[in-house]
Coordinates of C-alpha atoms in Angstrom, one line a residue:
X1 CA 0.0 0.0 0.0
X2 CA 2.8 2.4 0.9
X3 CA 4.6 1.6 -2.4
X4 CA 1.3 2.2 -4.4
X5 CA 0.7 5.4 -2.5
X6 CA 4.1 6.7 -3.5
X7 CA 3.5 6.0 -7.1
X8 CA 2.9 9.1 -9.2
X9 CA -0.7 9.9 -9.8
X10 CA -0.3 9.5 -13.5
X11 CA 1.3 6.1 -13.0
X12 CA -1.5 5.0 -10.8
X13 CA -4.1 6.2 -13.3
X14 CA -2.1 4.7 -16.2
X15 CA -1.8 1.3 -14.5
X16 CA -5.4 1.3 -13.3
X17 CA -7.0 2.4 -16.6
X18 CA -4.5 0.3 -18.5
X19 CA -5.7 -2.9 -16.7
X20 CA -9.3 -1.9 -17.3
X21 CA -8.6 -1.1 -20.9
X22 CA -6.7 -4.4 -21.4
X23 CA -9.7 -6.3 -20.0
X24 CA -12.0 -4.4 -22.2
X25 CA -9.8 -5.1 -25.2
X26 CA -9.8 -8.8 -24.4
X27 CA -13.6 -8.8 -24.1
X28 CA -14.0 -6.7 -27.2
X29 CA -11.6 -9.0 -29.2
X30 CA -13.4 -12.1 -28.1
X31 CA -16.8 -10.6 -28.8
X32 CA -15.5 -9.3 -32.2
X33 CA -14.2 -12.8 -33.2
X34 CA -17.3 -14.5 -32.1
X35 CA -19.5 -12.0 -33.9
X36 CA -17.4 -12.4 -37.0
X37 CA -17.7 -16.1 -36.8
X38 CA -21.4 -15.9 -36.3
X39 CA -21.7 -13.4 -39.2
X40 CA -19.6 -15.7 -41.4
X41 CA -21.7 -18.7 -40.4
X42 CA -24.9 -16.8 -41.1
X43 CA -23.6 -15.6 -44.4
X44 CA -22.8 -19.2 -45.3
X45 CA -26.2 -20.3 -44.3
X46 CA -27.8 -17.4 -46.3
X47 CA -25.6 -17.6 -49.4
X48 CA -25.2 -21.3 -49.6
X49 CA -27.6 -23.5 -47.7
X50 CA -30.7 -21.3 -47.8
X51 CA -29.9 -20.4 -51.4
X52 CA -29.7 -24.1 -52.3
X53 CA -33.0 -24.8 -50.7
X54 CA -34.7 -21.9 -52.4
X55 CA -33.2 -22.7 -55.8
X56 CA -34.1 -26.4 -55.6
X57 CA -37.6 -25.6 -54.5
X58 CA -38.0 -23.0 -57.3
X59 CA -36.7 -25.6 -59.9
X60 CA -39.2 -28.1 -58.6
X61 CA -41.9 -25.5 -58.7
X62 CA -41.1 -24.4 -62.3
X63 CA -40.9 -28.0 -63.4
X64 CA -44.3 -28.7 -61.8
X65 CA -45.8 -25.6 -63.4
X66 CA -44.4 -26.7 -66.8
X67 CA -45.9 -30.1 -66.3
X68 CA -49.3 -28.6 -65.5
X69 CA -49.0 -26.4 -68.6
X70 CA -48.3 -29.4 -70.8
X71 CA -51.3 -31.3 -69.4
X72 CA -53.5 -28.2 -70.0
X73 CA -52.1 -27.9 -73.6
X74 CA -53.3 -31.4 -74.2
X75 CA -56.9 -30.5 -73.4
X76 CA -56.7 -27.0 -74.8
X77 CA -58.3 -26.4 -78.2
X78 CA -57.4 -22.8 -78.7
X79 CA -54.1 -22.6 -80.7
X80 CA -53.2 -19.1 -79.4
X81 CA -53.7 -20.3 -75.8
X82 CA -51.5 -23.3 -76.6
X83 CA -48.9 -21.1 -78.1
X84 CA -49.0 -18.8 -75.1
X85 CA -48.5 -21.8 -72.8
X86 CA -45.6 -23.0 -74.9
X87 CA -44.0 -19.6 -74.5
X88 CA -44.5 -19.7 -70.8
X89 CA -42.9 -23.1 -70.7
X90 CA -39.9 -21.8 -72.6
X91 CA -39.5 -18.9 -70.2
X92 CA -39.6 -21.1 -67.1
X93 CA -37.2 -23.5 -68.7
X94 CA -34.7 -20.6 -69.1
X95 CA -35.2 -19.8 -65.4
X96 CA -34.7 -23.4 -64.4
X97 CA -31.5 -23.7 -66.5
X98 CA -30.1 -20.6 -64.7
X99 CA -31.0 -21.8 -61.3
X100 CA -29.4 -25.2 -61.9
X101 CA -26.3 -23.5 -63.3
X102 CA -26.1 -21.5 -60.0
X103 CA -26.7 -24.6 -57.9
X104 CA -23.9 -26.6 -59.7
X105 CA -21.5 -23.7 -59.5
X106 CA -22.2 -22.9 -55.9
X107 CA -21.8 -26.6 -54.8
X108 CA -18.9 -27.5 -57.2
X109 CA -16.7 -28.4 -54.1
X110 CA -19.4 -30.1 -52.1
X111 CA -18.8 -33.8 -52.3
X112 CA -22.3 -34.6 -50.9
X113 CA -24.6 -32.3 -52.8
X114 CA -22.8 -32.2 -56.1
X115 CA -23.6 -35.8 -57.1
X116 CA -27.2 -35.4 -56.1
X117 CA -27.5 -32.2 -58.0
X118 CA -25.9 -33.7 -61.1
X119 CA -28.3 -36.6 -60.9
X120 CA -31.2 -34.3 -60.4
X121 CA -30.1 -32.1 -63.3
X122 CA -29.7 -35.1 -65.7
X123 CA -33.2 -36.3 -64.9
X124 CA -34.5 -32.8 -65.2
X125 CA -32.8 -32.4 -68.6
X126 CA -34.2 -35.7 -69.8
X127 CA -37.7 -34.7 -68.7
X128 CA -37.4 -31.3 -70.4
X129 CA -36.0 -32.7 -73.6
X130 CA -38.9 -35.2 -73.9
X131 CA -41.4 -32.5 -73.2
X132 CA -39.9 -30.0 -75.6
X133 CA -39.0 -32.3 -78.4
X134 CA -41.7 -34.9 -78.3
X135 CA -44.8 -33.9 -76.2
X136 CA -45.2 -30.3 -77.3
X137 CA -44.6 -31.1 -81.0
X138 CA -47.3 -33.9 -80.7
X139 CA -49.7 -31.5 -79.1
X140 CA -49.0 -28.9 -81.8
X141 CA -49.6 -31.5 -84.5
X142 CA -52.8 -32.6 -82.9
X143 CA -51.6 -35.9 -81.7
X144 CA -53.0 -35.4 -78.2
X145 CA -53.4 -39.1 -77.3
X146 CA -49.7 -39.8 -78.0
X147 CA -48.8 -36.8 -76.0
X148 CA -51.1 -38.0 -73.2
X149 CA -49.4 -41.4 -73.3
X150 CA -46.0 -39.8 -72.9
X151 CA -47.3 -37.7 -70.0
X152 CA -48.7 -40.6 -68.2
X153 CA -45.8 -42.9 -69.1
X154 CA -42.1 -42.0 -69.1
X155 CA -42.7 -38.4 -68.1
X156 CA -44.7 -39.4 -65.0
X157 CA -42.0 -41.8 -64.0
X158 CA -39.3 -39.1 -64.3
X159 CA -41.5 -36.5 -62.4
X160 CA -42.0 -39.0 -59.7
X161 CA -38.2 -39.4 -59.3
X162 CA -37.7 -35.6 -59.2
X163 CA -39.8 -35.1 -56.1
X164 CA -37.7 -37.4 -53.8
X165 CA -34.5 -36.0 -55.2
X166 CA -35.6 -32.5 -54.3
X167 CA -36.7 -33.6 -50.9
X168 CA -33.4 -35.3 -50.3
X169 CA -31.4 -32.2 -51.3
X170 CA -33.7 -30.0 -49.1
X171 CA -33.3 -32.4 -46.2
X172 CA -29.5 -32.4 -46.4
X173 CA -29.4 -28.6 -46.7
X174 CA -31.8 -28.1 -43.8
X175 CA -29.7 -30.5 -41.7
X176 CA -26.6 -28.3 -42.5
X177 CA -28.5 -25.1 -41.6
X178 CA -29.6 -26.8 -38.3
X179 CA -25.9 -27.7 -37.6
X180 CA -24.7 -24.2 -38.3
X181 CA -27.3 -22.7 -36.1
X182 CA -26.5 -25.1 -33.3
X183 CA -22.8 -24.2 -33.6
X184 CA -23.7 -20.5 -33.5
X185 CA -25.7 -21.0 -30.4
X186 CA -22.9 -22.8 -28.7
X187 CA -20.4 -20.1 -29.7
X188 CA -22.8 -17.4 -28.4
X189 CA -23.1 -19.3 -25.1
X190 CA -19.4 -19.5 -24.8
X191 CA -19.1 -15.8 -25.6
X192 CA -21.6 -14.9 -22.9
X193 CA -19.7 -17.0 -20.4
X194 CA -16.4 -15.3 -21.4
X195 CA -17.8 -11.8 -21.3
X196 CA -19.5 -12.5 -18.0
X197 CA -16.3 -13.7 -16.5
X198 CA -14.4 -10.8 -18.0
X199 CA -17.0 -8.3 -16.7
X200 CA -16.9 -9.8 -13.2
X201 CA -13.1 -9.7 -13.3
X202 CA -13.1 -6.1 -14.5
X203 CA -15.7 -5.2 -11.9
X204 CA -13.7 -6.8 -9.0
X205 CA -10.5 -5.3 -10.3
X206 CA -12.1 -1.9 -10.9
X207 CA -13.5 -1.9 -7.4
X208 CA -10.1 -2.8 -6.0
X209 CA -8.4 -0.1 -8.1
X210 CA -11.1 2.4 -7.2
X211 CA -10.6 1.7 -3.5
X212 CA -6.8 2.2 -3.9
X213 CA -7.3 5.4 -6.0
X214 CA -9.8 6.7 -3.5
X215 CA -7.6 6.1 -0.6
X216 CA -4.5 7.4 -2.5
X217 CA -6.0 10.3 -4.4
X218 CA -9.6 11.2 -3.6
X219 CA -9.3 11.3 0.2
X220 CA -6.3 13.6 0.3
X221 CA -7.9 15.8 -2.4
X222 CA -11.2 15.9 -0.4
X223 CA -9.2 17.0 2.7
X224 CA -7.5 19.7 0.5
X225 CA -10.9 20.7 -0.9
X226 CA -12.3 21.1 2.6
X227 CA -9.3 23.2 3.7
X228 CA -9.6 25.2 0.4
X229 CA -13.3 25.8 1.2
X230 CA -12.4 27.0 4.6
X231 CA -9.8 29.3 3.1
X232 CA -12.3 30.5 0.6
X233 CA -14.6 31.5 3.5
X234 CA -11.8 33.4 5.1
X235 CA -10.5 30.9 7.6
X236 CA -6.7 30.8 7.3
X237 CA -6.4 28.8 10.6
X238 CA -6.6 25.4 8.7
X239 CA -4.1 22.7 9.7
X240 CA -2.2 21.4 6.7
X241 CA -1.2 17.7 6.6
X242 CA 2.4 16.7 7.5
X243 CA 2.3 13.3 5.8
X244 CA 5.3 12.6 3.7
X245 CA 4.5 11.3 0.2
X246 CA 6.5 11.2 -3.0
X247 CA 3.7 11.5 -5.5
X248 CA 1.8 14.6 -6.8
X249 CA -0.6 14.5 -3.8
X250 CA 2.4 14.9 -1.5
X251 CA 3.7 17.7 -3.6
X252 CA 0.2 19.2 -3.7
X253 CA 0.1 19.0 0.1
X254 CA 3.5 20.7 0.4
X255 CA 2.4 23.4 -2.1
X256 CA -0.9 23.8 -0.3
X257 CA 0.9 24.2 3.1
X258 CA 3.3 26.7 1.5
X259 CA 0.3 28.5 -0.1
X260 CA -1.5 28.7 3.3
X261 CA 1.6 30.1 4.9
X262 CA 2.1 32.6 2.1
X263 CA -1.6 33.5 2.3
X264 CA -1.2 34.2 6.0
X265 CA 1.9 36.3 5.4
X266 CA 0.1 38.1 2.5
X267 CA -3.0 38.6 4.6
X268 CA -0.8 40.1 7.4
X269 CA 1.0 42.3 5.0
X270 CA -2.2 43.1 3.1
X271 CA -4.0 44.1 6.3
X272 CA -1.1 46.4 7.2
X273 CA -1.1 47.7 3.6
X274 CA -4.8 48.2 3.5
X275 CA -4.6 50.2 6.7
X276 CA -1.9 52.4 5.1
X277 CA -4.0 52.5 1.9
X278 CA -7.1 53.6 3.8
X279 CA -5.2 56.3 5.6
X280 CA -3.4 57.4 2.5
X281 CA -6.5 57.4 0.4
X282 CA -8.2 59.6 3.0
X283 CA -5.3 62.1 2.9
X284 CA -5.3 61.9 -0.9
X285 CA -9.0 62.5 -1.0
X286 CA -8.6 65.6 1.2
X287 CA -5.7 66.8 -0.9
X288 CA -7.4 66.2 -4.2
X289 CA -10.5 68.0 -2.8
X290 CA -8.4 71.0 -2.0
X291 CA -6.6 70.8 -5.4
X292 CA -10.0 70.5 -7.1
X293 CA -11.1 73.7 -5.3
X294 CA -7.8 75.4 -6.2
X295 CA -8.1 74.2 -9.8
X296 CA -11.7 75.6 -10.0
X297 CA -10.5 79.0 -8.6
X298 CA -7.5 78.9 -11.0
X299 CA -9.9 78.1 -13.9
X300 CA -12.1 81.0 -12.9
X301 CA -9.1 83.3 -12.6
X302 CA -7.7 82.2 -15.9
X303 CA -11.1 82.8 -17.5
X304 CA -11.2 86.4 -16.1
X305 CA -7.6 86.9 -17.1
X306 CA -8.4 85.7 -20.6
X307 CA -11.3 88.2 -20.8
X308 CA -9.0 91.0 -19.5
X309 CA -6.3 90.0 -22.0
X310 CA -8.9 90.0 -24.7
X311 CA -9.9 93.6 -23.7
X312 CA -6.2 94.6 -23.6
X313 CA -5.7 93.0 -27.0
X314 CA -8.6 95.1 -28.4
X315 CA -7.0 98.2 -26.7
X316 CA -3.6 97.3 -28.2
X317 CA -5.2 96.8 -31.5
X318 CA -6.8 100.3 -31.3
X319 CA -3.5 101.8 -30.1
X320 CA -1.7 100.0 -33.0
X321 CA -4.2 101.5 -35.5
X322 CA -3.7 104.9 -33.9
X323 CA 0.1 104.5 -33.9
X324 CA -0.1 103.5 -37.5
X325 CA -2.2 106.6 -38.3
X326 CA 0.2 108.8 -36.3
X327 CA 3.1 107.3 -38.1
X328 CA 1.5 108.0 -41.4
X329 CA 0.6 111.6 -40.3
X330 CA 4.2 112.0 -39.1
X331 CA 5.6 110.9 -42.4
X332 CA 3.2 113.3 -44.1
X333 CA 4.4 116.1 -41.7
X334 CA 8.0 115.2 -42.3
X335 CA 7.4 115.4 -46.0
X336 CA 5.7 118.8 -45.6
X337 CA 8.5 120.0 -43.3
X338 CA 11.1 118.9 -45.9
X339 CA 9.0 120.8 -48.5
X340 CA 8.9 123.8 -46.2
X341 CA 12.6 123.6 -45.6
X342 CA 13.2 123.5 -49.4
X343 CA 10.8 126.4 -49.8
X344 CA 12.7 128.4 -47.1
X345 CA 16.0 127.6 -48.7
X346 CA 14.6 128.8 -52.0
X347 CA 13.3 132.0 -50.2
X348 CA 16.8 132.5 -48.6
X349 CA 18.4 132.1 -52.0
X350 CA 15.9 134.6 -53.5
X351 CA 16.6 137.0 -50.7
X352 CA 20.4 136.7 -51.4
X353 CA 19.7 137.4 -55.0
X354 CA 17.5 140.4 -54.0
X355 CA 20.2 141.6 -51.6
X356 CA 22.7 141.4 -54.4
X357 CA 20.3 143.3 -56.7
X358 CA 19.7 145.9 -54.0
X359 CA 23.4 146.4 -53.5
X360 CA 23.8 146.7 -57.3
X361 CA 21.0 149.2 -57.3
X362 CA 22.6 151.1 -54.4
X363 CA 25.9 151.3 -56.3
X364 CA 24.1 152.5 -59.4
X365 CA 22.3 155.1 -57.4
X366 CA 25.5 156.3 -55.8
X367 CA 27.1 156.4 -59.2
X368 CA 24.0 158.3 -60.4
X369 CA 24.4 160.8 -57.5
X370 CA 28.0 161.3 -58.3
X371 CA 27.1 161.9 -61.9
X372 CA 24.3 164.3 -61.0
X373 CA 26.8 166.1 -58.8
X374 CA 29.1 166.3 -61.9
X375 CA 26.2 167.5 -64.0
X376 CA 25.5 170.2 -61.3
X377 CA 29.1 171.3 -61.5
X378 CA 28.7 171.4 -65.3
X379 CA 25.5 173.3 -65.0
X380 CA 27.3 175.9 -62.8
X381 CA 30.0 176.2 -65.4
X382 CA 27.4 176.6 -68.2
X383 CA 25.6 179.1 -66.1
X384 CA 28.8 181.0 -65.5
X385 CA 29.5 180.8 -69.3
X386 CA 25.9 182.1 -70.0
X387 CA 26.4 185.0 -67.5
X388 CA 29.7 185.9 -69.0
X389 CA 28.2 185.5 -72.5
X390 CA 25.4 187.8 -71.5
X391 CA 27.8 190.3 -70.1
X392 CA 29.9 190.0 -73.2
X393 CA 26.7 190.4 -75.4
X394 CA 25.8 193.5 -73.4
X395 CA 29.2 194.9 -73.8
X396 CA 29.2 194.0 -77.5
X397 CA 25.8 195.7 -77.9
X398 CA 27.2 198.8 -76.2
X399 CA 30.2 198.8 -78.4
X400 CA 28.1 198.1 -81.5
X401 CA 25.9 201.0 -80.5
X402 CA 28.9 203.1 -80.2
X403 CA 30.0 202.3 -83.7
X404 CA 26.8 203.2 -85.3
X405 CA 25.7 202.0 -88.4
X406 CA 28.8 199.7 -88.8
X407 CA 28.3 198.1 -85.6
X408 CA 24.6 197.5 -86.1
X409 CA 25.2 194.0 -87.5
X410 CA 27.5 193.3 -84.7
X411 CA 24.9 194.6 -82.3
X412 CA 22.4 192.1 -83.7
X413 CA 24.9 189.3 -83.2
X414 CA 25.5 190.5 -79.8
X415 CA 21.8 190.6 -79.2
X416 CA 21.5 187.0 -80.5
X417 CA 24.3 186.0 -78.2
X418 CA 22.6 187.7 -75.4
X419 CA 19.4 185.9 -76.2
X420 CA 21.2 182.6 -76.5
X421 CA 22.9 183.3 -73.2
X422 CA 19.6 184.1 -71.6
X423 CA 18.1 181.0 -73.1
X424 CA 21.2 179.0 -71.9
X425 CA 20.7 180.4 -68.5
X426 CA 17.1 179.6 -68.5
X427 CA 17.9 176.1 -69.8
X428 CA 20.6 175.8 -67.2
X429 CA 18.1 176.8 -64.5
X430 CA 15.6 174.3 -65.8
X431 CA 18.4 171.6 -65.9
X432 CA 19.4 172.6 -62.4
X433 CA 15.8 172.3 -61.3
X434 CA 15.6 168.9 -63.0
X435 CA 18.9 167.9 -61.6
X436 CA 17.8 169.0 -58.2
X437 CA 14.8 166.8 -58.6
X438 CA 17.0 164.0 -59.8
X439 CA 19.4 164.5 -56.9
X440 CA 16.4 164.5 -54.6
X441 CA 15.1 161.3 -56.2
X442 CA 18.5 159.8 -56.1
X443 CA 18.7 160.7 -52.4
X444 CA 15.3 159.1 -51.9
X445 CA 16.5 156.2 -54.0
X446 CA 19.6 155.9 -51.9
X447 CA 17.5 156.0 -48.7
X448 CA 15.0 153.6 -50.2
X449 CA 17.9 151.3 -51.3
X450 CA 19.4 151.5 -47.9
X451 CA 16.0 150.8 -46.4
X452 CA 15.5 147.9 -48.9
X453 CA 18.9 146.6 -48.0
X454 CA 18.1 146.7 -44.3
X455 CA 14.7 145.2 -45.1
X456 CA 16.3 142.5 -47.3
X457 CA 18.9 141.8 -44.6
X458 CA 16.2 141.7 -42.0
X459 CA 14.0 139.4 -44.3
X460 CA 17.1 137.3 -45.0
X461 CA 17.8 137.1 -41.3
X462 CA 14.2 136.1 -40.6
X463 CA 14.2 133.7 -43.6
X464 CA 17.4 132.2 -42.3
X465 CA 16.0 131.9 -38.8
X466 CA 12.7 130.5 -40.3
X467 CA 14.7 128.1 -42.4
X468 CA 16.7 127.1 -39.3
X469 CA 13.4 126.7 -37.4
X470 CA 11.9 124.7 -40.2
X471 CA 15.0 122.6 -40.4
X472 CA 14.9 122.0 -36.7
X473 CA 11.2 121.4 -37.0
X474 CA 11.8 119.0 -40.0
X475 CA 14.4 117.2 -37.9
X476 CA 12.0 117.0 -35.0
X477 CA 9.2 115.9 -37.3
X478 CA 11.6 113.3 -38.9
X479 CA 12.6 112.0 -35.4
X480 CA 8.9 112.0 -34.5
X481 CA 8.1 110.2 -37.7
X482 CA 10.8 107.6 -37.0
X483 CA 9.6 107.4 -33.4
X484 CA 6.0 107.0 -34.6
X485 CA 7.1 104.3 -37.1
X486 CA 9.0 102.6 -34.4
X487 CA 5.9 103.0 -32.1
X488 CA 3.7 101.6 -34.9
X489 CA 6.1 98.6 -35.4
X490 CA 6.3 98.1 -31.7
X491 CA 2.5 98.3 -31.5
X492 CA 2.2 95.8 -34.3
X493 CA 4.7 93.5 -32.5
X494 CA 2.8 94.2 -29.3
X495 CA -0.4 93.3 -31.1
X496 CA 1.3 90.0 -32.4
X497 CA 2.5 89.4 -28.9
X498 CA -1.0 90.1 -27.5
X499 CA -2.4 87.6 -30.0
X500 CA 0.1 85.1 -28.9
X501 CA -0.8 86.0 -25.3
X502 CA -4.5 85.6 -26.1
X503 CA -3.8 82.3 -27.8
X504 CA -1.6 81.2 -24.8
X505 CA -4.3 82.3 -22.4
X506 CA -6.8 80.4 -24.4
X507 CA -4.5 77.4 -24.2
X508 CA -4.0 78.0 -20.5
X509 CA -7.8 78.3 -20.1
X510 CA -8.3 75.0 -21.9
X511 CA -5.5 73.4 -20.0
X512 CA -6.9 74.8 -16.7
X513 CA -10.3 73.4 -17.7
X514 CA -8.8 70.1 -18.5
X515 CA -6.8 70.3 -15.3
X516 CA -10.0 71.0 -13.5
X517 CA -11.7 68.0 -15.1
X518 CA -8.6 65.9 -14.4
X519 CA -8.5 67.1 -10.9
X520 CA -12.2 66.3 -10.5
X521 CA -11.5 62.9 -12.0
X522 CA -8.6 62.5 -9.6
X523 CA -10.9 63.5 -6.8
X524 CA -13.4 60.9 -8.0
X525 CA -10.6 58.4 -8.3
X526 CA -9.4 59.3 -4.8
X527 CA -12.9 58.9 -3.5
X528 CA -13.2 55.5 -5.2
X529 CA -9.7 54.6 -3.8
X530 CA -10.9 55.7 -0.4
X531 CA -14.0 53.6 -0.8
X532 CA -11.9 50.7 -2.1
X533 CA -9.6 51.0 0.9
X534 CA -12.6 50.9 3.2
X535 CA -14.0 47.9 1.3
X536 CA -10.6 46.1 1.3
X537 CA -10.4 46.8 5.0
X538 CA -13.7 45.2 5.5
X539 CA -12.7 42.3 3.3
X540 CA -9.4 41.9 5.1
X541 CA -11.3 41.8 8.3
X542 CA -13.2 38.7 7.2
X543 CA -10.0 36.6 7.2
X544 CA -8.8 35.0 10.4
X545 CA -5.1 34.3 10.8

């Protein structure tokens, strides 16, 4: 028993089921051979003996029918009916010939039946030949009495011999069938005995093996099942077996004991871990709740900041548009200032040219004054000459008057000279008057020229100052235009930056919302973890160590 218990389970099952299978194979082989023999015997009975009986009886039947047909042909008057009966006889004769051929072929190796069948066949052939070659021709030729004599004579003797031959063949065949059936019954009885003995042996052996297997496998497994059931119900205080065995049951006991010990250790560690998990999950739940609240506030603040940034973006957009407009206006002002500076430069140039012309005019006027002064001196000289000529003409007239008639012509000339002198004096006075007016005009022109020079100088100074102011203004406007352009570019960059900030704030808003959802999910997960910790704590409390 100890040696069988230490066998491996598969060896126990293999040996037990091998023995049972061997018994079943022996029983099955015996039954198969017996059944095969019975089938062969039945086949022989069916294909040989019964076939012989059937064929012989059919041959006798057809022969009897043909005999009756011949007798009826003898008394029949209708030729067509006679002919029909003759045709029927021919057909039956063909059937009889075929049956006899089968019988002789089937029993060619049978030393008992073959001589009897040959004798029966020879007699049948003689009977048929007399019928076909003598009786029927006589009937057809109207010689019915001769035909009747043959039927009651030789044909009757042959027919009387056929009947015992058939009975003898049938008797022999039936005896063979009976012998075969008896052998089959004996074999079946032997098979029943063998199978019964084998079944009883298999039953006893199966009971013995079942007892051994039950004691060796089932009982320890039942004990293990009971312990496993207790463990499944949370009772880890089960006592494992200490029996030493070398088979799989022994290994299973050892593994089960190790499993119980590990389960106890795991349960101890699990209880401690579950306690820590429950405490940690509570703290995580509180923390995630606070984080969720903070995330909600952050999401709200981010939403407000996003709205504010959107407003700032609109303001920056408006400022950018204004800066762009100012830059354009500054550029226009710079262009206008440059045009003004160019106009002032042109004015200063014109004033220089006017000053030069005024100086030229002043020089001409001075020269004119000097020439008018020279003309005045010439007029004084001419006036002196006219005074002296007048004096000379008076003196000449006096002298001419003194000379009388001879000096009369001379007196006329002197009078003419006096007249010319008077006219010259008057002309000189007129020229002096005109010259005085000219000198007065020249003086006025000189004064006007000086005044013009001062005015031109003053205008030139003012134009220069205006040009300098416009230059400074143009520079200032240019600097302002550059500054406005830079401000516009900066505003555009600021607008781009604000768009990026808006996009970033939108991303932050979405991220904060996702963070809020994630935090809420984390809060839910922490709550589930907390519930799981409590549930694990309850489950761990169900196990007793």
